[in-house]
Tab-separated table of C-alpha atoms and ligand atoms in Angstrom:
chain	number	residue	atom	x	y	z
A	220	MET	CA	-29.718	-23.039	-4.998
A	221	SER	CA	-28.567	-19.884	-6.868
A	222	GLN	CA	-29.626	-19.490	-10.608
A	223	PHE	CA	-26.194	-18.718	-11.855
A	224	GLN	CA	-25.694	-18.098	-15.406
A	225	LYS	CA	-22.349	-18.122	-16.889
A	226	ARG	CA	-21.414	-15.231	-19.100
A	227	ASP	CA	-19.727	-15.792	-22.673
A	228	LYS	CA	-17.449	-12.803	-22.276
A	229	PHE	CA	-14.408	-12.532	-19.840
A	230	ILE	CA	-14.244	-9.527	-17.186
A	231	PRO	CA	-10.944	-8.223	-17.306
A	232	TYR	CA	-9.377	-7.490	-13.708
A	233	ASN	CA	-8.697	-4.117	-14.829
A	234	LEU	CA	-9.022	-1.547	-17.398
A	235	PRO	CA	-7.787	2.115	-17.817
A	236	ASP	CA	-10.695	4.590	-18.315
A	237	LEU	CA	-9.498	6.680	-20.994
A	238	THR	CA	-11.684	9.130	-23.156
A	239	GLU	CA	-11.491	11.272	-26.153
A	240	ALA	CA	-10.113	13.974	-24.079
A	241	GLU	CA	-6.954	12.271	-23.200
A	242	VAL	CA	-6.662	11.519	-26.841
A	243	HIS	CA	-7.179	15.011	-27.780
A	244	GLU	CA	-4.821	16.428	-25.123
A	245	VAL	CA	-2.048	13.608	-26.370
A	246	ASP	CA	-2.715	14.650	-29.878
A	247	ASP	CA	-2.132	18.429	-28.860
A	248	THR	CA	1.073	17.549	-27.149
A	249	LEU	CA	2.541	15.524	-29.945
A	250	ARG	CA	1.420	18.819	-32.186
A	251	SER	CA	3.181	20.894	-30.303
A	252	LEU	CA	6.477	19.127	-30.624
A	253	TRP	CA	6.926	19.440	-27.176
A	254	VAL	CA	7.128	15.770	-26.308
A	255	ALA	CA	9.804	15.414	-23.500
A	256	LYS	CA	9.561	17.248	-19.960
A	257	GLY	CA	8.179	20.452	-20.532
A	258	PRO	CA	5.297	23.039	-19.857
A	259	ARG	CA	2.579	20.060	-19.298
A	260	THR	CA	4.871	18.364	-16.637
A	261	VAL	CA	5.205	21.663	-14.767
A	262	LYS	CA	1.373	22.206	-14.949
A	263	PHE	CA	0.630	18.470	-13.748
A	264	GLU	CA	3.141	18.942	-10.971
A	265	GLN	CA	1.217	22.352	-9.734
A	266	GLU	CA	-2.339	20.677	-10.206
A	267	PHE	CA	-1.319	17.608	-8.435
A	268	ALA	CA	-0.132	19.618	-5.584
A	269	ALA	CA	-2.974	21.845	-5.567
A	270	HIS	CA	-5.382	18.689	-5.345
A	271	VAL	CA	-3.787	17.031	-2.833
A	272	GLY	CA	-2.981	20.009	-0.718
A	273	ALA	CA	0.930	19.601	-0.679
A	274	LYS	CA	3.401	22.554	-0.894
A	275	HIS	CA	5.464	20.396	-3.795
A	276	ALA	CA	4.836	17.803	-6.462
A	277	VAL	CA	7.742	16.460	-8.514
A	278	ALA	CA	6.613	14.181	-11.406
A	279	MET	CA	8.688	10.742	-12.118
A	280	ASN	CA	8.374	8.149	-14.575
A	281	SER	CA	7.010	5.702	-11.987
A	282	CYS	CA	5.999	5.679	-8.210
A	283	THR	CA	9.277	3.430	-7.827
A	284	ALA	CA	11.392	6.302	-8.679
A	285	ALA	CA	9.615	8.444	-6.510
A	286	LEU	CA	10.164	6.052	-3.745
A	287	HIS	CA	13.844	5.752	-4.701
A	288	VAL	CA	14.277	9.378	-4.853
A	289	ALA	CA	12.261	10.343	-1.534
A	290	LEU	CA	14.879	8.018	0.468
A	291	LEU	CA	18.045	9.524	-1.138
A	292	SER	CA	16.597	13.082	-0.635
A	293	ALA	CA	16.410	12.221	3.032
A	294	GLY	CA	20.018	10.987	3.092
A	295	ILE	CA	19.315	7.433	3.691
A	296	GLY	CA	22.249	5.304	2.635
A	297	PRO	CA	24.689	2.529	3.413
A	298	GLY	CA	24.475	1.509	6.941
A	299	ASP	CA	20.997	2.722	7.759
A	300	GLU	CA	18.103	0.436	8.264
A	301	VAL	CA	14.496	1.276	6.665
A	302	ILE	CA	11.096	-0.388	8.199
A	303	THR	CA	8.667	-1.506	5.634
A	304	THR	CA	5.930	-3.820	5.254
A	305	PRO	CA	6.322	-7.191	3.355
A	306	MET	CA	2.463	-7.123	2.186
A	307	THR	CA	3.674	-4.680	-0.740
A	308	PHE	CA	4.887	-4.822	-4.353
A	309	ALA	CA	8.613	-5.357	-4.480
A	310	SER	CA	9.857	-1.871	-5.399
A	311	THR	CA	8.936	-0.525	-1.942
A	312	ALA	CA	11.871	-2.683	-0.573
A	313	SER	CA	13.946	-2.737	-3.464
A	314	THR	CA	14.276	0.745	-3.470
A	315	ILE	CA	15.680	0.780	0.141
A	316	ILE	CA	18.383	-1.714	-1.204
A	317	HIS	CA	19.019	0.687	-4.175
A	318	CYS	CA	20.244	3.044	-1.544
A	319	GLY	CA	22.631	0.956	-0.017
A	320	ALA	CA	20.517	0.501	3.006
A	321	THR	CA	18.798	-2.465	4.593
A	322	PRO	CA	14.957	-3.023	4.285
A	323	VAL	CA	13.693	-4.534	8.010
A	324	PHE	CA	10.133	-6.056	7.543
A	325	ALA	CA	7.251	-5.381	10.458
A	326	ASP	CA	4.510	-7.689	10.140
A	327	ILE	CA	0.937	-6.192	9.257
A	328	ASP	CA	-2.226	-5.390	11.130
A	329	SER	CA	-4.496	-8.535	10.083
A	330	SER	CA	-7.648	-6.065	10.242
A	331	THR	CA	-6.292	-3.626	7.320
A	332	GLY	CA	-3.499	-5.349	5.476
A	333	CYS	CA	-1.513	-2.186	6.662
A	334	ILE	CA	1.784	-2.240	8.452
A	335	ASP	CA	1.209	-2.565	12.284
A	336	PRO	CA	2.716	0.276	14.317
A	337	ASP	CA	3.367	-1.872	17.130
A	338	GLU	CA	5.441	-4.245	15.158
A	339	VAL	CA	7.150	-1.583	13.527
A	340	GLU	CA	8.358	-0.097	16.914
A	341	LYS	CA	9.829	-3.806	17.909
A	342	LYS	CA	12.046	-3.634	14.693
A	343	ILE	CA	13.733	-0.027	15.694
A	344	THR	CA	17.369	-0.184	16.162
A	345	PRO	CA	19.871	2.587	16.516
A	346	LYS	CA	20.574	1.998	12.751
A	347	THR	CA	17.002	2.733	11.785
A	348	LYS	CA	16.564	6.000	9.696
A	349	ALA	CA	13.227	5.797	8.109
A	350	ILE	CA	9.861	3.797	7.989
A	351	VAL	CA	8.126	3.332	4.535
A	352	PRO	CA	4.456	2.669	5.514
A	353	VAL	CA	2.126	1.529	2.424
A	354	HIS	CA	-1.243	2.584	2.322
A	355	TYR	CA	-2.141	-0.849	1.227
A	356	SER	CA	-4.935	-1.351	-1.518
A	357	GLY	CA	-6.110	2.519	-0.645
A	358	GLN	CA	-6.702	1.764	3.163
A	359	VAL	CA	-4.761	4.074	5.057
A	360	CYS	CA	-2.054	3.428	7.539
A	361	ASP	CA	-2.432	4.917	11.349
A	362	LEU	CA	-0.599	7.761	10.293
A	363	ASP	CA	-0.728	9.543	13.963
A	364	ARG	CA	0.769	6.403	15.156
A	365	ILE	CA	3.504	6.093	12.405
A	366	TYR	CA	4.540	9.633	12.669
A	367	GLY	CA	4.466	9.376	16.676
A	368	LEU	CA	7.216	6.695	16.313
A	369	ALA	CA	9.088	9.143	13.868
A	370	ASP	CA	8.785	12.021	16.381
A	371	ARG	CA	9.984	9.882	19.035
A	372	TYR	CA	12.947	8.055	17.416
A	373	GLY	CA	13.598	10.738	14.900
A	374	LEU	CA	12.898	8.910	11.871
A	375	PHE	CA	12.108	10.089	7.947
A	376	VAL	CA	8.507	8.832	6.761
A	377	SER	CA	8.151	7.971	3.013
A	378	GLU	CA	4.655	7.014	2.536
A	379	ASP	CA	3.976	4.659	-0.217
A	380	GLY	CA	0.864	6.066	-1.529
A	381	ALA	CA	0.661	4.203	-4.863
A	382	HIS	CA	-2.744	3.011	-4.052
A	383	ALA	CA	-3.779	5.967	-1.935
A	384	LEU	CA	-4.768	8.682	-4.457
A	385	GLU	CA	-8.032	10.086	-2.704
A	386	SER	CA	-7.436	8.277	0.445
A	387	ARG	CA	-8.088	10.236	3.488
A	388	TYR	CA	-6.850	9.996	7.256
A	389	LYS	CA	-9.070	11.491	9.614
A	390	GLY	CA	-10.882	13.303	6.673
A	391	ARG	CA	-7.828	14.754	5.023
A	392	LEU	CA	-6.404	13.612	1.757
A	393	ILE	CA	-3.118	11.597	1.907
A	394	GLY	CA	-0.594	13.856	0.656
A	395	CYS	CA	-2.116	16.912	2.179
A	396	ARG	CA	0.853	18.498	4.396
A	397	PRO	CA	2.680	15.617	4.555
A	398	LYS	CA	5.496	15.585	7.301
A	399	GLY	CA	7.725	13.401	5.057
A	400	THR	CA	6.829	12.477	1.620
A	401	VAL	CA	4.406	10.557	-0.119
A	402	SER	CA	5.067	8.857	-3.481
A	403	TYR	CA	2.034	7.913	-5.883
A	404	SER	CA	1.794	5.491	-9.077
A	405	PHE	CA	0.163	6.147	-12.252
A	406	TYR	CA	0.453	2.702	-13.805
A	407	ALA	CA	-2.004	1.716	-16.045
A	408	THR	CA	-4.246	0.078	-13.570
A	409	LYS	CA	-4.030	2.915	-10.952
A	410	ASN	CA	-7.069	5.493	-9.843
A	411	LEU	CA	-5.262	7.779	-12.360
A	412	THR	CA	-3.042	6.729	-15.103
A	413	THR	CA	-0.484	8.218	-17.375
A	414	GLY	CA	0.623	4.443	-18.598
A	415	GLU	CA	3.427	4.798	-16.470
A	416	GLY	CA	4.293	7.343	-13.956
A	417	GLY	CA	4.571	8.460	-10.353
A	418	MET	CA	4.602	11.960	-8.315
A	419	LEU	CA	6.797	12.478	-5.028
A	420	VAL	CA	4.851	15.068	-3.134
A	421	THR	CA	6.291	16.910	-0.155
A	422	ASP	CA	5.933	20.123	2.064
A	423	SER	CA	9.615	20.356	2.647
A	424	ASP	CA	11.582	22.590	0.438
A	425	GLU	CA	14.867	20.873	1.041
A	426	ILE	CA	13.615	17.497	0.016
A	427	ASP	CA	11.517	18.883	-3.025
A	428	ALA	CA	15.263	20.838	-4.296
A	429	LYS	CA	16.935	17.423	-3.523
A	430	ALA	CA	14.523	15.421	-5.084
A	431	ARG	CA	14.797	17.449	-8.326
A	432	ILE	CA	18.246	16.796	-8.578
A	433	TRP	CA	18.147	12.978	-7.971
A	434	ALA	CA	15.582	12.681	-10.241
A	435	GLY	CA	16.968	14.919	-13.192
A	436	GLN	CA	20.299	13.284	-13.759
A	437	GLY	CA	21.724	15.247	-10.712
A	438	MET	CA	21.743	18.595	-12.588
A	439	SER	CA	22.266	21.473	-10.699
A	440	HIS	CA	19.088	23.364	-11.901
A	441	ASN	CA	15.995	22.723	-13.819
A	442	ALA	CA	17.136	22.235	-17.278
A	443	TRP	CA	14.105	21.268	-19.270
A	444	ASN	CA	14.063	24.367	-21.039
A	445	ARG	CA	17.816	24.744	-21.586
A	446	TYR	CA	17.516	24.784	-25.041
A	447	ALA	CA	15.043	27.576	-25.635
A	448	LYS	CA	16.175	31.123	-26.413
A	449	GLY	CA	17.943	32.546	-23.517
A	450	GLY	CA	18.061	29.228	-21.788
A	451	ALA	CA	21.379	28.581	-19.300
A	452	TRP	CA	23.169	26.198	-21.180
A	453	ARG	CA	25.755	25.381	-18.279
A	454	TYR	CA	24.982	23.346	-15.536
A	455	ASP	CA	26.851	21.143	-13.309
A	456	ILE	CA	26.156	17.682	-11.939
A	457	CYS	CA	26.117	17.825	-8.277
A	458	GLU	CA	25.017	14.070	-7.620
A	459	PRO	CA	25.441	10.842	-9.432
A	460	GLY	CA	21.648	11.408	-10.449
A	461	PHE	CA	18.727	9.131	-12.176
A	462	LYS	CA	16.706	9.637	-15.228
A	463	TYR	CA	13.365	9.522	-13.516
A	464	ASN	CA	11.332	12.530	-14.817
A	465	MET	CA	7.968	12.244	-16.394
A	466	PHE	CA	7.467	13.870	-19.884
A	467	ASP	CA	4.782	15.969	-21.622
A	468	ILE	CA	2.912	12.804	-23.194
A	469	GLN	CA	2.572	11.094	-19.867
A	470	ALA	CA	1.333	14.470	-18.219
A	471	ALA	CA	-1.123	15.296	-21.104
A	472	LEU	CA	-2.669	12.088	-19.872
A	473	GLY	CA	-2.406	13.120	-16.129
A	474	LEU	CA	-3.668	16.628	-16.694
A	475	VAL	CA	-6.825	15.152	-18.136
A	476	GLN	CA	-7.132	12.269	-15.752
A	477	LEU	CA	-6.889	14.584	-12.760
A	478	SER	CA	-9.806	16.706	-14.354
A	479	ARG	CA	-11.958	13.346	-14.386
A	480	LEU	CA	-10.753	12.182	-10.986
A	481	GLU	CA	-13.880	13.244	-9.173
A	482	GLU	CA	-16.122	11.261	-11.796
A	483	MET	CA	-13.879	8.220	-12.007
A	484	GLN	CA	-13.920	7.975	-8.177
A	485	ALA	CA	-17.620	7.965	-7.716
A	486	LYS	CA	-17.799	5.297	-10.024
A	487	ARG	CA	-15.221	3.095	-8.094
A	488	LEU	CA	-17.057	4.143	-4.601
A	489	LYS	CA	-20.496	2.739	-5.970
A	490	ILE	CA	-19.164	-0.480	-7.094
A	491	ALA	CA	-16.907	-0.660	-3.878
A	492	GLU	CA	-20.359	0.036	-1.815
A	493	LYS	CA	-21.969	-2.613	-3.838
A	494	TYR	CA	-19.262	-5.356	-3.101
A	495	GLN	CA	-19.407	-4.203	0.661
A	496	ARG	CA	-22.958	-4.639	1.047
A	497	GLU	CA	-23.234	-7.982	-1.183
A	498	PHE	CA	-20.356	-9.864	0.442
A	499	ALA	CA	-21.181	-8.898	3.940
A	500	LYS	CA	-24.211	-11.092	3.558
A	501	ILE	CA	-21.782	-14.358	2.529
A	502	ASP	CA	-20.395	-16.117	5.450
A	503	ALA	CA	-17.378	-17.781	3.786
A	504	VAL	CA	-15.741	-14.346	2.484
A	505	GLU	CA	-14.886	-11.055	4.516
A	506	PRO	CA	-15.067	-7.857	2.816
A	507	PRO	CA	-12.277	-5.279	3.473
A	508	PHE	CA	-12.810	-3.664	7.135
A	509	VAL	CA	-12.441	0.191	6.958
A	510	PRO	CA	-11.175	1.806	10.256
A	511	ASP	CA	-13.176	4.950	11.498
A	512	TYR	CA	-10.106	7.027	10.576
A	513	ALA	CA	-9.898	5.992	7.112
A	514	THR	CA	-11.496	6.629	3.604
A	515	HIS	CA	-10.379	4.032	1.311
A	516	SER	CA	-9.367	5.168	-2.272
A	517	TRP	CA	-10.780	1.948	-3.566
A	518	HIS	CA	-7.748	1.320	-5.661
A	519	LEU	CA	-8.045	-2.435	-5.348
A	520	TYR	CA	-10.869	-4.464	-3.767
A	521	VAL	CA	-9.360	-7.012	-1.978
A	522	LEU	CA	-11.961	-10.070	-0.599
A	523	ARG	CA	-10.777	-12.406	1.755
A	524	ILE	CA	-11.844	-16.036	1.850
A	525	ARG	CA	-12.791	-17.837	5.040
A	526	PRO	CA	-11.126	-21.119	3.871
A	527	GLU	CA	-12.075	-22.893	7.257
A	528	LEU	CA	-16.006	-22.612	5.499
A	529	LEU	CA	-14.840	-23.812	2.088
A	530	THR	CA	-13.765	-27.107	0.664
A	531	ILE	CA	-11.386	-25.229	-1.571
A	532	ASP	CA	-8.324	-23.057	-0.922
A	533	ARG	CA	-7.595	-19.493	-2.400
A	534	ASP	CA	-5.832	-20.633	-5.436
A	535	ARG	CA	-8.940	-22.895	-6.348
A	536	PHE	CA	-11.050	-19.990	-5.614
A	537	ILE	CA	-9.419	-18.031	-8.179
A	538	GLY	CA	-9.855	-20.929	-10.967
A	539	GLU	CA	-13.334	-21.101	-10.096
A	540	LEU	CA	-13.674	-17.381	-11.046
A	541	ASN	CA	-11.732	-17.769	-13.933
A	542	GLU	CA	-13.814	-20.458	-14.957
A	543	ARG	CA	-16.731	-18.413	-14.564
A	544	ASN	CA	-14.946	-15.616	-16.898
A	545	VAL	CA	-14.054	-13.171	-13.997
A	546	GLY	CA	-10.636	-11.956	-13.950
A	547	THR	CA	-8.778	-11.738	-10.578
A	548	SER	CA	-5.377	-10.670	-8.998
A	549	VAL	CA	-3.289	-10.975	-5.891
A	550	HIS	CA	-2.095	-8.332	-3.875
A	551	PHE	CA	0.286	-9.319	-2.844
A	552	ILE	CA	2.668	-12.342	-2.838
A	553	PRO	CA	4.752	-11.106	0.329
A	554	VAL	CA	8.000	-9.592	-0.622
A	555	THR	CA	9.769	-11.385	1.989
A	556	ASP	CA	8.756	-14.897	-0.070
A	557	MET	CA	10.489	-13.392	-3.108
A	558	SER	CA	13.688	-15.353	-3.707
A	559	ALA	CA	15.747	-12.327	-3.909
A	560	TYR	CA	14.908	-11.607	-0.458
A	561	THR	CA	14.795	-15.032	1.011
A	562	LYS	CA	18.326	-15.680	-0.480
A	563	ARG	CA	19.835	-12.179	0.876
A	564	PHE	CA	17.706	-12.117	4.400
A	565	GLY	CA	16.932	-16.071	5.014
A	566	PHE	CA	13.371	-15.191	5.773
A	567	LYS	CA	11.429	-18.401	6.815
A	568	LYS	CA	7.800	-19.446	7.369
A	569	GLY	CA	6.572	-18.077	10.532
A	570	ASP	CA	8.401	-14.893	10.397
A	571	PHE	CA	5.540	-12.534	9.567
A	572	PRO	CA	2.447	-14.791	10.689
A	573	ASN	CA	-0.308	-12.123	9.913
A	574	THR	CA	1.005	-11.707	6.338
A	575	GLU	CA	1.180	-15.162	5.530
A	576	LYS	CA	-2.356	-15.951	6.760
A	577	HIS	CA	-3.497	-12.553	5.001
A	578	PHE	CA	-1.791	-14.018	1.744
A	579	GLU	CA	-3.232	-17.258	1.703
A	580	ARG	CA	-6.998	-15.622	1.671
A	581	ILE	CA	-6.878	-12.834	-0.624
A	582	VAL	CA	-8.173	-12.255	-4.157
A	583	SER	CA	-8.530	-9.097	-5.886
A	584	LEU	CA	-11.858	-8.512	-7.704
A	585	PRO	CA	-12.364	-6.150	-11.054
A	586	LEU	CA	-12.704	-2.384	-9.799
A	587	TYR	CA	-12.479	0.141	-11.942
A	588	PRO	CA	-14.664	3.206	-13.260
A	589	THR	CA	-15.746	1.516	-16.482
A	590	LEU	CA	-17.086	-1.774	-15.010
A	591	SER	CA	-20.582	-1.717	-15.977
A	592	GLU	CA	-23.366	-2.456	-13.113
A	593	GLU	CA	-24.296	-5.741	-14.907
A	594	GLU	CA	-20.616	-6.660	-15.009
A	595	SER	CA	-20.211	-5.806	-11.208
A	596	ASP	CA	-23.706	-7.618	-10.220
A	597	TYR	CA	-22.155	-10.745	-12.308
A	598	VAL	CA	-18.949	-10.432	-10.230
A	599	VAL	CA	-20.953	-10.837	-6.781
A	600	ALA	CA	-23.204	-13.398	-8.330
A	601	ALA	CA	-19.837	-15.527	-9.373
A	602	VAL	CA	-18.565	-15.451	-5.875
A	603	LYS	CA	-21.975	-16.436	-4.292
A	604	ASP	CA	-22.326	-19.399	-7.044
A	605	ILE	CA	-18.577	-20.473	-5.809
A	606	VAL	CA	-19.415	-20.051	-2.060
A	607	GLU	CA	-22.590	-22.434	-2.347
A	608	LYS	CA	-20.880	-25.109	-4.519
A	609	PHE	CA	-18.012	-25.160	-2.356
A	610	HIS	CA	-19.306	-24.546	1.278
A	611	LYS	CA	-18.475	-27.003	3.892
B	129	PLP	C1	2.316	-0.821	-3.297
B	129	PLP	C2	3.043	-0.490	-4.788
B	129	PLP	N1	4.299	0.367	-4.281
B	129	PLP	C3	4.980	0.975	-5.489
B	129	PLP	C4	4.654	0.608	-6.783
B	129	PLP	C5	5.470	0.780	-7.953
B	129	PLP	O1	4.723	1.597	-8.761
B	129	PLP	P1	5.273	1.695	-10.363
B	129	PLP	O2	4.605	0.569	-11.112
B	129	PLP	O3	4.559	3.251	-10.874
B	129	PLP	O4	6.659	1.925	-10.147
B	129	PLP	C6	3.542	-0.480	-6.742
B	129	PLP	C7	3.125	-1.080	-7.949
B	129	PLP	O5	1.884	-1.206	-8.489
B	129	PLP	C8	2.638	-0.833	-5.705
B	129	PLP	O6	1.546	-1.615	-5.841
């Protein structure tokens, strides 16, 4: 029997890693009086594009905005079908609907939780115009196969890289020379945070130009400095655009976080390696499988339980972790289970069997740079204790 000692203090599921450097940069930004979109946002776009190896980066106020703008810029609209995964956050699918198009869901590959390219191919019809694969949890979709389908059927690819900053496909960073677009999230829990925020990257001059228009109220030219001396005050609204731009207080955070990314990633990796090593020793749980082609960003650590070896289900497993003062989350309740989607599309049990099975088994554990060694050891001990107590 383990000598498990319950700790008094709760371990939150996630905390952002913010230092005095971020505080100073935000302070400087406020004192500069340039608090809306301005020079820091432009600098963040340039540094981000250089970091991932893309030609263009357009800073937005969320990844949701970036996903929406990516599809609009590719001309997706009413009558079009766009294939995506049920194992994602709602905005991946909702932004397809926002364009007037129809989301079509393809089941996941059970080994990674990412969309299965064979399932994507089965869902392609003459109306299909795009694929939105999600690099789920920081795992990486099989991009050669997805872009292979895109080339064969003439489809646009908008990669949902909300979790994929620092993920690599065959050694190259996600976002490095993308053939379509990649959208990142800088929400509070992400590997790099601006509080709320997002970035769209592309190598296409045309998508970049259109994205800036769609995200900037549809204005004909980049108008953030139109109030400066000699700034061009006249503009056209050439699309009914959106107010989706990032602003300089967010970019101030982003610039410092980007400069600290390597250090923060190293800490994530160390914790993930411990979890991988320790959970591999426990038969009733299954650590994430990382394919040879992938480098995981470790945005999320999604542990899968094996309910057939336990007397409790996933919900109770989460309750037991909570009882032991370990915060958790679940990524994700399938979009296809959400009432907005079941009402609209009539999905029923059995439509996406791999997604259903995956959902019943998952729990996301604490994984962030400021999680101490003692805390991550404790998370491992708590999981071991639960498995010992509830093993069949
Ligand atoms: C897979 C996925 N896509 C898109 C988003 C939306 O990101 P944001 O909150 O920046 O709009 C999220 C949010 O976490 C996500 O998990």
